[in-house]
CSV table of C-alpha atoms in Angstrom, one decimal:
chain,number,residue,atom,x,y,z
A,1,UNK,CA,-75.9,-3.6,-30.7
A,2,UNK,CA,-75.4,-7.2,-31.9
A,3,UNK,CA,-79.0,-7.4,-33.2
A,4,UNK,CA,-78.5,-4.1,-35.1
A,5,UNK,CA,-75.3,-5.5,-36.6
A,6,UNK,CA,-77.1,-8.7,-37.6
A,7,UNK,CA,-79.7,-6.6,-39.4
A,8,UNK,CA,-76.9,-5.2,-41.5
A,9,UNK,CA,-75.4,-8.7,-42.1
A,10,UNK,CA,-72.3,-7.8,-40.0
A,11,UNK,CA,-71.0,-10.5,-37.7
A,12,UNK,CA,-69.1,-9.4,-34.5
A,13,UNK,CA,-66.1,-11.4,-35.6
A,14,UNK,CA,-65.8,-9.3,-38.7
A,15,UNK,CA,-65.3,-6.1,-36.7
A,16,UNK,CA,-61.6,-5.3,-36.8
A,17,UNK,CA,-61.6,-2.0,-34.8
A,18,UNK,CA,-63.6,-0.2,-32.2
A,19,UNK,CA,-62.8,3.5,-31.8
A,20,UNK,CA,-63.8,4.8,-28.3
A,21,UNK,CA,-64.7,8.4,-27.9
A,22,UNK,CA,-64.9,8.1,-24.1
A,23,UNK,CA,-65.4,5.4,-21.6
A,24,UNK,CA,-68.9,5.8,-20.1
A,25,UNK,CA,-70.8,2.5,-19.6
A,26,UNK,CA,-73.3,3.3,-22.4
A,27,UNK,CA,-70.3,3.5,-24.8
A,28,UNK,CA,-68.4,0.4,-23.6
A,29,UNK,CA,-70.9,-1.9,-22.0
A,30,UNK,CA,-71.4,-3.8,-25.2
A,31,UNK,CA,-67.8,-4.8,-25.6
A,32,UNK,CA,-68.1,-7.8,-23.2
A,33,UNK,CA,-70.8,-10.5,-23.2
A,34,UNK,CA,-72.5,-11.9,-20.1
A,35,UNK,CA,-69.6,-14.2,-19.5
A,36,UNK,CA,-67.1,-11.3,-19.6
A,37,UNK,CA,-65.6,-12.4,-22.9
A,38,UNK,CA,-64.9,-10.2,-25.9
A,39,UNK,CA,-67.9,-9.5,-28.1
A,40,UNK,CA,-65.5,-8.4,-30.9
A,41,UNK,CA,-62.9,-11.2,-30.8
A,42,UNK,CA,-60.7,-9.8,-33.6
A,43,UNK,CA,-61.1,-6.1,-32.9
A,44,UNK,CA,-58.5,-3.7,-32.0
A,45,UNK,CA,-59.8,-1.4,-29.2
A,46,UNK,CA,-58.6,2.1,-29.7
A,47,UNK,CA,-58.6,4.7,-26.9
A,48,UNK,CA,-57.0,8.0,-26.1
A,49,UNK,CA,-54.0,7.5,-23.8
A,50,UNK,CA,-55.2,10.2,-21.4
A,51,UNK,CA,-58.6,8.4,-21.0
A,52,UNK,CA,-56.8,5.1,-20.4
A,53,UNK,CA,-54.3,6.5,-17.9
A,54,UNK,CA,-57.1,8.3,-16.0
A,55,UNK,CA,-59.1,5.2,-15.6
A,56,UNK,CA,-56.1,3.0,-14.7
A,57,UNK,CA,-54.9,5.5,-12.1
A,58,UNK,CA,-55.5,4.4,-8.5
A,59,UNK,CA,-55.4,7.9,-7.2
A,60,UNK,CA,-58.3,8.8,-9.6
A,61,UNK,CA,-60.2,5.7,-8.5
A,62,UNK,CA,-59.9,6.6,-4.9
A,63,UNK,CA,-61.3,10.1,-5.5
A,64,UNK,CA,-64.6,9.1,-7.1
A,65,UNK,CA,-67.9,8.1,-5.7
A,66,UNK,CA,-68.9,4.4,-5.3
A,67,UNK,CA,-71.2,4.7,-8.4
A,68,UNK,CA,-68.3,6.0,-10.5
A,69,UNK,CA,-66.0,3.3,-9.1
A,70,UNK,CA,-68.2,0.8,-10.8
A,71,UNK,CA,-67.6,2.6,-14.1
A,72,UNK,CA,-63.8,2.4,-13.5
A,73,UNK,CA,-64.0,-1.3,-12.7
A,74,UNK,CA,-66.0,-2.0,-15.9
A,75,UNK,CA,-63.5,-0.1,-18.0
A,76,UNK,CA,-60.6,-1.9,-16.3
A,77,UNK,CA,-62.2,-5.2,-17.0
A,78,UNK,CA,-62.6,-4.3,-20.6
A,79,UNK,CA,-59.0,-3.1,-20.8
A,80,UNK,CA,-57.7,-6.4,-19.4
A,81,UNK,CA,-59.9,-8.5,-21.7
A,82,UNK,CA,-58.8,-6.6,-24.8
A,83,UNK,CA,-55.2,-6.0,-23.6
A,84,UNK,CA,-53.5,-7.8,-26.5
A,85,UNK,CA,-55.6,-5.7,-28.9
A,86,UNK,CA,-55.6,-2.4,-27.1
A,87,UNK,CA,-54.0,0.6,-28.8
A,88,UNK,CA,-53.5,3.9,-27.0
A,89,UNK,CA,-53.6,7.0,-29.2
A,90,UNK,CA,-53.1,10.7,-29.0
A,91,UNK,CA,-53.9,13.3,-31.6
A,92,UNK,CA,-53.3,12.3,-35.2
A,93,UNK,CA,-54.1,9.8,-37.9
A,94,UNK,CA,-55.6,6.5,-36.5
A,95,UNK,CA,-56.3,4.9,-39.9
A,96,UNK,CA,-55.8,6.3,-43.4
A,97,UNK,CA,-58.2,9.3,-43.5
A,98,UNK,CA,-59.4,8.9,-39.9
A,99,UNK,CA,-58.0,11.3,-37.4
A,100,UNK,CA,-58.3,11.5,-33.6
A,101,UNK,CA,-58.9,14.9,-32.1
A,102,UNK,CA,-58.6,15.2,-28.3
A,103,UNK,CA,-61.5,17.1,-26.8
A,104,UNK,CA,-59.8,17.9,-23.5
A,105,UNK,CA,-61.9,20.4,-21.6
A,106,UNK,CA,-64.7,20.1,-24.1
A,107,UNK,CA,-65.9,16.5,-23.6
A,108,UNK,CA,-67.3,14.4,-20.7
A,109,UNK,CA,-64.0,12.8,-19.6
A,110,UNK,CA,-60.2,13.6,-19.4
A,111,UNK,CA,-59.5,11.8,-22.6
A,112,UNK,CA,-62.7,12.4,-24.6
A,113,UNK,CA,-61.8,12.1,-28.2
A,114,UNK,CA,-63.5,12.9,-31.5
A,115,UNK,CA,-62.8,11.2,-34.8
């Protein structure tokens, strides 16, 4: 992802928002570098509140397989790292002209969201 941004002359520090549709490792894995630090130092991380609450819920964590527990732990690590720049959303306008649309029951996860 960083190489693709560089090809477009975009520096990670110039990204000011990351809108998450859902929290699968292939969608969030690039948010931290190898040292566990933010890749997008100035970005607001935006996620549906149902998605966040599901992944933070210990009862949900206890109910999933060991493989999926790893996904939860990755998400929780990202949430902690970006916590000062984390915005929980529901249905509605995220930015002028950009709207979130919960895909509950239609997406991969409990808080899957379209924009």
